């Protein structure tokens, strides 16, 4: 299991790629597989940990990303003969090593940061086994083995009553995530907004978010760990997920459903695959329709949201899907 | 032959790593070796050219460095079984592929951009064959096969009379290269200065170089091709090479010697290996002693400078050295 090394695996707070690598590695260990997790030295696993990087390069500035990415990836391939299959949760760089070993590699594509990286995926399309994380995120030039939606530990989320009297924004503070639209929708709906997440775009935060923070109508609680996230989600009337890009998958969306909290989202990228309009939230076109949706939240059954998460987005289902795919590839 | 892909091989103007790769590749072809040059698609060789990158990433902004470096390096290793030896003129990244093939690789270390890259060199010290480009540039943690000074096509330089009535700065415009010290030395010596080279630090150029440009006492001619460089070197009384860092090798220094032009330099890094104080120039401690050295230039025999280049810094000598090393490694 080749994790990204931007963060620890599992991540302390933010780190979706590392979270998926951890969920999958621990799920496979629980099923009796012999798993070696390649991740930062401070990572935690019940499998075997192999670390080339002392810490995540986003978490320790002494860690040079280019240097430790190279050492980290080569470590996997130098031991490739020991493994039946390599699960690549790292992005495109491991692909360029893949023809040098005989062990098959399954590459989960966690979205395309830019069209500029597509040439590498294209160059290894013949030997790679690509997994898309939503049907929406498939690139027309590539051949995919399967779409596997991410799964989470749904049981670790408490079904909340949604009676905290606020709407929630949960995610990176970045234009892509639509923090500013969430502020406007909450303001016009007359419901307080709680913003939780790590600031990924300081200019955006300073100009379009910070001026609205008053601790009542709009409050900012920063990055939150699992317990605080569970409490915030459980008390929220809805999650506002008014993204400004074609999001390949929304982990916070399925976390919200696990807490029984409906999601109001723009139908971009994977969102139509995650939210069922009128049943687990609303897919809206703009700020106006999002404000309307807030008024219609009483029509959503929170138990239905939780049931959707249990049916479609558990880590067990994700591990099942990968286990089946790995077995199929190993058996050829 | 694995060249860097920042620039074309050979470079149009600037590109020392690509220049060395080209000199070595063409020299080996001339001796009858079967050479495949891995370089940008616009590169020129009498050997076989294999290109993953359409152009240099410093020359074409549509070329993503990380993407094409990865495709470029993997191309070599996927064909490694075809070669007796791989000559790596690319820096540290190819090392992490090297344990996955049996073909030996000789890595020329063109200096350490930062101490942060040393962990990779250290991790592959047992299988790598490192070449230092000067004794001064050896890192205490690494094991080296040999020091091989770069060589140039000395015969392509004309021995000039040095009667142009100016001092020359030739190199990147950057604090490391001491352009500002060259200006001060020339001013205090009362000799005009010609500055030739590509601007690598725009702030530095704007604040410490540009204000002195008057077209007479200090003039700037930008980046120059081979003919203009030959003419400028031949007419110069001396090259001012007042570097601000431990330069691993100075190609412009040996080019100057090839043109019969003495070099006034600070004795940092490789410079004591390149300039013989009092015979091919002067090794000076500071601006004061550099100004004194300008007054003593009549004591330097330009023929001795040329002879030094012919004896120690020809491409033939460099190709000899590498050919001997490659043979030794291939024969084990």
XYZ file of C-alpha atoms in Angstrom:
664
model
C 0.000 0.000 0.000
C 1.711 3.111 -1.285
C 0.351 6.181 0.510
C 1.029 9.808 -0.267
C 3.581 11.454 2.039
C 2.140 14.955 2.206
C 0.716 13.955 5.590
C 0.873 11.190 8.128
C -1.204 8.052 7.407
C -3.863 8.239 8.702
C -3.936 12.045 8.634
C -4.195 13.971 11.894
C -6.787 16.319 10.378
C -6.597 17.007 6.637
C -5.280 14.445 4.149
C -7.892 12.635 2.008
C -5.406 10.492 0.049
C -3.712 9.330 3.239
C -7.137 8.688 4.788
C -8.167 6.388 1.950
C -4.806 4.578 2.037
C -5.214 4.024 5.767
C -8.826 2.848 5.562
C -7.924 0.384 2.827
C -4.726 -0.872 4.484
C -6.379 -1.427 7.873
C -9.432 -3.024 6.263
C -7.255 -5.505 4.392
C -5.246 -6.303 7.527
C -8.525 -6.956 9.380
C -9.422 -9.495 6.685
C -6.177 -11.347 7.227
C -4.102 -9.984 4.356
C -0.393 -9.363 4.817
C -0.147 -5.626 4.171
C 2.939 -3.396 4.081
C 2.092 0.270 4.288
C 4.638 2.612 2.693
C 4.054 5.939 4.439
C 5.758 8.541 6.635
C 7.655 7.271 9.687
C 5.069 8.705 12.093
C 2.258 6.725 10.430
C 0.150 4.193 12.308
C -0.883 0.791 10.994
C -1.665 -2.718 12.199
C 0.201 -3.959 9.107
C 3.922 -3.544 8.467
C 5.152 0.028 8.123
C 7.987 0.887 5.720
C 9.110 4.518 5.853
C 11.548 6.385 3.694
C 10.272 9.837 4.715
C 10.555 10.884 8.373
C 7.361 12.973 8.219
C 4.896 14.508 5.807
C 6.341 17.258 3.638
C 3.305 19.425 4.382
C 3.899 18.917 8.105
C 7.681 19.218 8.418
C 9.499 21.749 6.289
C 12.804 19.900 6.632
C 11.291 17.168 4.443
C 12.056 17.954 0.797
C 9.082 16.715 -1.238
C 10.991 15.798 -4.415
C 13.736 13.976 -2.524
C 11.476 11.971 -0.249
C 8.853 11.212 -2.873
C 11.633 9.627 -4.936
C 13.043 7.596 -2.042
C 9.548 6.627 -0.886
C 8.385 5.335 -4.256
C 11.597 3.502 -5.085
C 11.354 1.703 -1.724
C 8.142 0.038 -2.870
C 9.520 -1.043 -6.212
C 12.756 -2.371 -4.763
C 10.580 -4.728 -2.682
C 7.983 -5.339 -5.405
C 8.852 -9.057 -5.727
C 7.601 -9.578 -2.149
C 4.076 -8.445 -2.991
C 1.196 -9.895 -5.001
C -0.117 -6.466 -5.877
C 0.794 -2.827 -5.260
C -1.999 -0.415 -4.390
C -0.900 3.047 -5.508
C -2.649 5.857 -3.631
C 0.106 8.312 -4.552
C -0.757 9.776 -7.969
C 1.193 9.491 -11.205
C 4.867 9.213 -10.233
C 4.863 5.492 -9.296
C 3.606 4.651 -12.794
C 6.999 5.376 -14.339
C 8.558 2.592 -12.257
C 5.854 0.075 -13.064
C 7.308 -1.466 -16.227
C 10.505 -2.341 -14.353
C 8.816 -4.909 -12.103
C 6.406 -7.767 -12.721
C 4.139 -7.112 -9.734
C 0.872 -5.585 -10.939
C -0.012 -2.135 -9.631
C -3.520 -0.775 -9.138
C -3.509 3.021 -9.319
C -6.315 4.936 -7.676
C -6.593 8.266 -9.471
C -7.624 10.788 -6.813
C -8.521 13.398 -9.418
C -6.433 15.239 -11.992
C -4.717 18.253 -10.458
C -4.193 19.489 -14.015
C -4.507 18.287 -17.614
C -0.701 18.529 -17.648
C -0.314 15.275 -15.700
C -2.448 13.247 -18.107
C 0.490 12.308 -20.430
C 1.904 10.043 -17.724
C -1.400 8.246 -17.154
C -1.766 7.887 -20.910
C 1.772 6.505 -21.333
C 1.096 3.700 -18.827
C -2.503 3.010 -19.771
C -1.550 -0.373 -21.269
C -0.008 -1.788 -18.087
C -1.836 0.205 -15.413
C -5.024 -0.809 -13.655
C -6.753 2.503 -13.031
C -9.460 3.014 -10.451
C -11.612 6.113 -10.768
C -13.055 7.437 -7.509
C -16.272 8.493 -9.277
C -17.679 7.903 -12.732
C -17.607 11.655 -13.244
C -13.841 11.781 -12.787
C -13.020 9.398 -15.627
C -10.721 10.820 -18.279
C -11.780 9.940 -21.829
C -8.222 8.941 -22.843
C -7.785 6.314 -20.134
C -8.878 2.713 -19.634
C -10.295 1.971 -16.196
C -10.540 -1.270 -14.273
C -13.352 0.006 -12.081
C -14.920 2.957 -10.295
C -14.672 2.555 -6.526
C -16.249 5.231 -4.371
C -14.423 5.991 -1.169
C -15.796 4.543 2.035
C -15.572 5.750 5.612
C -16.052 4.289 9.066
C -19.750 5.157 9.168
C -20.214 3.637 12.647
C -17.711 6.121 14.087
C -20.183 8.903 13.278
C -23.086 9.584 15.633
C -26.454 10.311 14.073
C -27.114 13.825 15.294
C -30.422 15.558 15.753
C -29.404 18.457 13.541
C -30.779 20.778 16.175
C -27.760 23.051 16.660
C -29.477 25.782 14.689
C -26.648 26.245 12.176
C -25.489 25.279 8.719
C -21.997 23.816 8.303
C -19.157 24.335 5.886
C -16.579 21.536 6.247
C -13.504 21.396 4.071
C -10.473 23.296 2.861
C -10.985 27.073 2.818
C -10.406 27.571 -0.887
C -12.414 29.016 -3.819
C -12.829 25.440 -5.142
C -14.813 24.587 -2.036
C -17.132 27.600 -2.259
C -16.755 28.948 1.265
C -17.918 32.367 0.046
C -21.103 30.942 -1.486
C -21.823 29.110 1.759
C -21.544 32.414 3.633
C -23.950 34.119 1.261
C -26.488 31.295 1.335
C -26.480 31.144 5.149
C -26.817 34.902 5.419
C -29.766 35.051 3.022
C -31.411 32.027 4.639
C -31.044 33.717 8.029
C -29.289 30.723 9.573
C -25.863 30.903 11.292
C -22.939 29.273 9.508
C -20.075 27.380 11.135
C -16.946 27.066 8.993
C -14.512 24.242 9.819
C -11.396 23.378 7.878
C -7.816 24.188 7.091
C -7.057 27.442 5.226
C -5.606 26.405 1.852
C -5.784 29.809 0.204
C -4.765 32.587 2.579
C -5.684 35.439 0.194
C -9.139 33.994 -0.326
C -9.616 33.568 3.411
C -8.486 37.125 4.138
C -10.603 38.822 1.492
C -13.773 36.731 1.114
C -14.154 34.837 4.386
C -12.546 36.666 7.299
C -14.516 39.941 6.873
C -17.750 38.003 7.510
C -16.608 36.327 10.709
C -18.520 37.719 13.695
C -18.737 34.613 15.889
C -22.557 34.564 15.593
C -23.885 34.687 12.026
C -20.613 33.307 10.689
C -18.005 31.630 12.840
C -14.750 29.886 12.041
C -13.467 27.017 14.172
C -10.384 26.064 12.131
C -9.296 22.538 11.425
C -11.133 19.916 13.490
C -10.291 16.394 14.601
C -12.701 13.417 14.504
C -14.623 14.149 17.733
C -15.270 17.798 17.016
C -16.182 16.965 13.426
C -18.716 14.378 14.617
C -20.283 16.869 17.014
C -20.385 19.666 14.404
C -21.917 17.430 11.746
C -24.495 16.018 14.136
C -25.768 19.432 15.150
C -25.886 20.916 11.667
C -29.159 21.349 9.791
C -27.250 20.769 6.570
C -23.806 20.724 5.045
C -23.295 23.451 2.422
C -21.075 22.016 -0.306
C -21.250 24.688 -3.005
C -18.103 23.687 -4.857
C -16.510 25.713 -7.599
C -14.910 22.803 -9.455
C -15.724 19.312 -10.687
C -14.873 17.578 -7.450
C -13.780 13.971 -8.064
C -15.155 12.819 -4.698
C -16.354 14.565 -1.537
C -15.323 12.765 1.648
C -16.999 15.429 3.787
C -20.248 14.796 1.912
C -20.382 11.136 2.900
C -19.239 11.988 6.420
C -22.213 14.356 6.615
C -24.586 11.637 5.447
C -23.108 9.281 8.078
C -24.075 11.829 10.728
C -27.587 11.991 9.280
C -27.012 15.486 7.983
C -28.361 16.348 4.518
C -26.141 18.024 1.950
C -26.921 21.052 -0.206
C -24.542 20.937 -3.161
C -23.907 22.110 -6.680
C -24.212 19.108 -9.030
C -20.628 19.286 -10.276
C -18.195 16.394 -10.642
C -19.050 13.441 -8.423
C -21.813 15.198 -6.470
C -24.743 13.670 -8.393
C -23.233 10.252 -7.510
C -23.103 11.131 -3.810
C -26.273 13.133 -3.088
C -29.755 11.985 -4.078
C -31.738 15.143 -4.754
C -34.752 15.437 -2.480
C -33.819 12.398 -0.403
C -30.366 12.960 1.139
C -30.118 16.644 0.342
C -30.545 18.974 -2.597
C -28.610 19.493 -5.799
C -28.974 23.207 -6.506
C -27.985 25.434 -9.403
C -26.963 28.638 -7.669
C -27.143 30.701 -4.489
C -30.876 31.435 -4.990
C -31.875 27.798 -5.257
C -29.527 26.914 -2.392
C -31.364 29.432 -0.168
C -34.675 27.822 -1.224
C -33.223 24.422 -0.357
C -32.436 25.520 3.199
C -36.147 26.257 3.633
C -37.017 22.755 2.447
C -34.684 20.841 4.783
C -37.589 19.694 6.995
C -38.603 17.440 4.117
C -35.392 15.403 4.431
C -35.373 12.378 6.737
C -32.040 12.283 8.599
C -32.380 8.513 9.010
C -32.459 8.195 5.218
C -29.149 10.064 4.996
C -27.543 7.705 7.489
C -29.035 4.692 5.695
C -27.547 5.893 2.414
C -24.103 6.156 3.998
C -24.485 2.657 5.462
C -25.605 1.205 2.156
C -23.102 2.854 -0.182
C -20.204 4.533 1.618
C -18.864 2.259 4.335
C -15.195 1.347 4.480
C -16.308 -2.292 4.386
C -17.898 -1.766 0.991
C -14.751 0.036 -0.258
C -12.452 -2.691 1.042
C -14.740 -5.327 -0.523
C -14.483 -3.601 -3.876
C -10.693 -3.291 -3.780
C -10.250 -6.822 -2.449
C -12.304 -8.202 -5.316
C -10.392 -6.107 -7.862
C -6.967 -7.048 -6.436
C -7.934 -10.728 -6.467
C -9.111 -10.526 -10.054
C -5.856 -8.865 -11.134
C -3.587 -11.190 -9.174
C -5.352 -14.252 -10.548
C -5.049 -12.701 -14.007
C 23.486 9.115 -22.147
C 20.835 10.660 -19.941
C 20.835 14.451 -20.360
C 18.922 17.002 -18.347
C 15.789 18.322 -20.050
C 15.808 21.899 -18.812
C 17.258 22.828 -22.197
C 17.973 21.355 -25.579
C 21.099 19.185 -25.914
C 23.412 20.811 -26.844
C 22.076 24.050 -25.355
C 21.364 26.992 -27.634
C 23.007 29.396 -25.176
C 22.859 28.514 -21.472
C 22.772 24.910 -20.218
C 26.005 23.536 -18.711
C 24.645 20.054 -17.886
C 23.277 19.634 -21.393
C 26.577 20.921 -22.790
C 28.576 18.283 -20.940
C 26.124 15.536 -21.963
C 26.449 16.612 -25.592
C 30.236 16.854 -25.542
C 30.510 13.414 -23.994
C 27.894 11.785 -26.252
C 29.382 13.183 -29.464
C 32.918 12.336 -28.345
C 31.937 8.724 -27.695
C 30.144 8.489 -31.049
C 33.287 9.809 -32.757
C 35.253 6.985 -31.136
C 32.883 4.407 -32.575
C 30.659 3.735 -29.570
C 26.957 3.092 -30.058
C 25.398 5.941 -28.091
C 21.720 6.667 -27.420
C 21.141 10.182 -26.179
C 18.030 10.637 -24.033
C 17.211 14.345 -24.361
C 14.523 16.751 -25.548
C 13.022 16.119 -29.002
C 14.722 19.177 -30.495
C 18.169 17.910 -29.479
C 20.913 17.231 -31.993
C 23.225 14.220 -31.954
C 25.143 11.959 -34.310
C 24.099 9.081 -32.051
C 20.549 7.827 -31.603
C 18.106 10.283 -30.054
C 15.336 9.067 -27.723
C 12.950 11.800 -26.589
C 10.141 11.692 -24.081
C 9.986 15.482 -23.650
C 9.077 17.615 -26.669
C 11.280 20.519 -25.520
C 13.161 21.840 -22.517
C 10.964 22.848 -19.601
C 12.926 26.086 -19.249
C 12.300 26.818 -22.933
C 8.665 25.791 -23.404
C 6.200 26.498 -20.631
C 3.798 23.835 -21.886
C 6.351 21.234 -20.762
C 5.618 20.285 -17.151
C 8.983 19.557 -15.492
C 7.782 16.906 -13.039
C 5.770 15.041 -15.666
C 8.433 14.997 -18.347
C 11.335 14.343 -16.007
C 9.495 11.210 -14.892
C 8.733 10.039 -18.446
C 12.240 10.929 -19.607
C 14.047 8.998 -16.877
C 11.803 5.954 -17.044
C 12.448 5.763 -20.802
C 16.129 5.088 -20.109
C 15.485 2.408 -17.524
C 12.868 0.642 -19.608
C 15.599 0.199 -22.239
C 18.439 -0.385 -19.758
C 19.016 -3.998 -20.923
C 20.109 -2.638 -24.318
C 23.032 -0.692 -22.851
C 26.382 -1.629 -21.299
C 26.394 1.454 -19.122
C 24.170 4.455 -18.404
C 25.806 7.857 -18.082
C 23.608 9.988 -15.851
C 24.045 13.725 -16.413
C 20.657 14.454 -14.870
C 21.152 14.758 -11.090
C 19.698 12.586 -8.356
C 16.324 11.373 -9.631
C 17.620 8.553 -11.882
C 19.345 6.982 -8.876
C 16.048 5.777 -7.439
C 15.475 3.614 -10.518
C 18.961 2.158 -10.498
C 18.415 -0.869 -8.260
C 15.637 -2.085 -10.563
C 17.975 -2.825 -13.460
C 21.309 -4.604 -13.768
C 22.952 -2.104 -16.119
C 25.520 -0.044 -14.188
C 24.980 3.706 -14.044
C 27.682 6.341 -13.715
C 26.290 9.500 -12.139
C 28.067 12.777 -12.722
C 27.227 15.051 -9.802
C 27.067 18.557 -11.250
C 27.117 20.120 -7.802
C 24.685 19.983 -4.899
C 21.879 22.491 -5.332
C 21.195 22.032 -1.627
C 22.180 19.781 1.275
C 18.566 18.588 1.087
C 19.270 16.397 -1.946
C 22.173 14.543 -0.302
C 19.969 11.820 1.278
C 19.291 10.369 -2.173
C 22.966 10.257 -3.123
C 23.707 8.693 0.259
C 20.978 6.057 -0.149
C 22.455 4.849 -3.450
C 26.121 5.218 -2.557
C 26.591 1.431 -2.511
C 25.441 0.847 -6.100
C 26.216 4.204 -7.686
C 29.420 5.170 -9.435
C 29.746 8.850 -8.645
C 31.884 11.255 -10.641
C 32.775 14.560 -9.015
C 33.405 17.425 -11.423
C 36.115 18.842 -9.157
C 37.877 17.563 -6.054
C 36.471 20.548 -4.191
C 32.899 19.446 -4.884
C 33.216 16.049 -3.216
C 30.750 15.451 -0.404
C 32.305 13.748 2.636
C 29.445 11.222 2.935
C 29.805 9.823 -0.582
C 32.105 7.352 -2.306
C 33.453 8.522 -5.642
C 34.745 6.567 -8.610
C 36.727 9.509 -9.942
C 36.968 13.266 -10.375
C 36.631 14.239 -14.029
C 36.958 17.897 -14.891
C 34.740 19.062 -17.718
C 36.323 19.535 -21.112
C 35.434 21.823 -23.980
C 36.182 22.049 -27.674
C 39.293 24.172 -27.166
C 40.035 24.338 -30.897
C 36.711 26.076 -31.518
C 38.032 29.061 -29.539
C 40.304 31.571 -31.233
C 43.283 32.838 -29.259
C 42.527 36.524 -29.041
C 44.932 39.402 -28.555
C 43.076 40.688 -25.508
C 43.287 44.144 -26.984
C 39.643 45.159 -26.829
C 40.334 47.371 -23.861
C 37.727 45.784 -21.563
C 37.237 43.249 -18.807
C 34.586 40.573 -19.249
C 31.920 39.065 -17.037
C 30.530 35.874 -18.612
C 27.874 33.816 -16.901
C 24.459 33.879 -15.309
C 23.547 37.266 -13.822
C 23.092 36.099 -10.237
C 24.616 36.966 -6.840
C 26.421 33.577 -6.920
C 28.352 34.728 -9.949
C 29.417 38.069 -8.446
C 28.321 40.396 -11.242
C 28.211 43.283 -8.751
C 31.803 42.658 -7.621
C 32.928 42.583 -11.254
C 31.323 45.996 -11.772
C 33.085 47.449 -8.756
C 36.474 45.996 -9.686
C 36.251 47.276 -13.260
C 35.149 50.717 -12.090
C 37.991 51.031 -9.584
C 40.531 49.669 -12.088
C 39.328 52.232 -14.615
C 38.684 49.609 -17.288
C 35.329 49.150 -19.073
C 33.350 46.019 -18.262
C 31.283 43.964 -20.702
C 28.641 41.748 -19.081
C 27.374 38.752 -21.078
C 24.923 36.159 -19.853
C 21.366 35.252 -19.104
C 19.607 37.051 -16.229
C 18.861 34.386 -13.600
C 17.903 36.733 -10.803
C 15.778 39.614 -12.045
C 15.754 41.484 -8.710
C 19.513 41.330 -8.482
C 19.868 42.529 -12.061
C 17.460 45.422 -11.498
C 18.969 46.660 -8.254
C 22.706 45.897 -8.439
C 23.533 45.650 -12.144
C 21.163 47.697 -14.284
C 21.812 51.035 -12.498
C 25.480 50.810 -13.584
C 24.807 50.180 -17.254
C 25.852 53.185 -19.337
C 27.046 51.438 -22.529
C 30.622 52.658 -21.961
C 32.067 51.923 -18.521
C 29.634 49.059 -18.037
C 27.696 47.476 -20.884
C 25.377 44.473 -21.019
C 25.087 42.370 -24.160
C 22.715 39.662 -22.857
C 23.052 35.994 -23.604
C 25.573 35.200 -26.332
C 26.017 32.321 -28.765
C 29.370 30.645 -29.564
C 30.651 33.159 -32.145
C 29.946 36.228 -30.062
C 31.354 34.513 -26.983
C 34.575 33.698 -28.852
C 34.922 37.281 -30.017
C 34.183 38.724 -26.565
C 36.619 36.390 -24.809
C 39.366 37.014 -27.351
C 39.210 40.755 -26.925
C 39.022 40.774 -23.135
C 42.034 41.645 -20.977
C 40.686 39.247 -18.368
C 37.609 37.380 -17.233
C 36.319 38.537 -13.843
C 34.977 35.478 -12.032
C 34.345 36.818 -8.522
C 31.923 34.132 -7.435
C 29.882 34.239 -4.287
C 29.609 30.479 -3.773
C 31.723 27.336 -3.863
C 31.353 26.760 -7.567
C 31.705 23.053 -8.423
C 33.171 23.832 -11.856
C 33.404 26.942 -14.043
C 32.901 26.218 -17.734
C 33.329 29.901 -18.595
C 36.713 29.855 -16.835
C 38.111 27.158 -19.099
C 36.497 28.788 -22.130
C 38.355 31.945 -21.192
C 41.653 30.075 -20.935
C 40.968 28.500 -24.356
C 40.744 32.014 -25.793
C 44.054 32.904 -24.117
C 42.306 35.180 -21.647
C 43.470 35.108 -18.017
C 40.992 34.774 -15.193
C 40.744 36.836 -12.015
C 38.781 34.758 -9.531
C 38.000 34.219 -5.889
C 39.549 30.901 -4.804
C 36.254 29.276 -3.855
C 35.097 25.778 -4.793
C 36.830 24.398 -7.882
C 38.598 27.636 -8.809
C 42.020 26.679 -7.376
C 41.811 23.571 -9.578
C 41.100 25.651 -12.683
C 43.262 28.782 -12.364
C 46.967 28.717 -11.589
C 47.698 31.876 -9.633
C 50.225 34.091 -11.390
C 50.344 31.914 -14.517
C 46.816 31.713 -16.000
C 45.301 34.470 -13.922
C 45.032 35.508 -10.305
C 43.265 34.043 -7.309
C 42.292 37.075 -5.243
C 40.758 37.530 -1.792
C 38.511 40.540 -2.295
C 37.705 43.544 -4.457
C 40.927 45.360 -3.435
C 43.215 42.523 -4.460
C 41.175 41.982 -7.627
C 41.800 45.625 -8.599
C 45.534 45.097 -7.958
C 45.402 41.977 -10.135
C 43.998 43.951 -13.076
C 47.136 46.091 -12.918
C 49.307 42.981 -13.060
C 47.685 41.400 -16.110
C 50.631 42.293 -18.347
C 52.604 39.666 -16.481
C 50.364 36.881 -17.750
C 51.284 35.133 -20.988
C 48.122 34.533 -23.020
C 49.778 31.600 -24.773
C 50.241 29.928 -21.397
C 46.498 30.238 -20.748
C 45.708 28.570 -24.046
C 48.302 25.881 -23.398
C 46.724 25.136 -20.035
C 43.311 24.692 -21.671
C 44.855 22.399 -24.285
C 46.651 20.343 -21.692
C 43.889 19.948 -19.113
C 40.460 20.982 -20.373
C 39.863 19.576 -23.849
C 36.783 17.521 -24.595
C 39.158 14.784 -25.776
C 40.670 14.536 -22.320
C 37.190 14.462 -20.757
C 35.969 11.784 -23.155
C 39.171 9.784 -22.510
C 38.539 9.904 -18.786
C 34.918 8.827 -19.055
C 35.688 6.145 -21.627
C 38.319 4.659 -19.319
C 35.940 4.787 -16.345
C 33.018 3.272 -18.287
C 35.256 0.479 -19.545
C 36.549 -0.263 -16.065
C 32.985 -0.445 -14.706
C 31.597 -2.530 -17.567
C 34.457 -5.014 -17.302
C 33.815 -5.088 -13.544
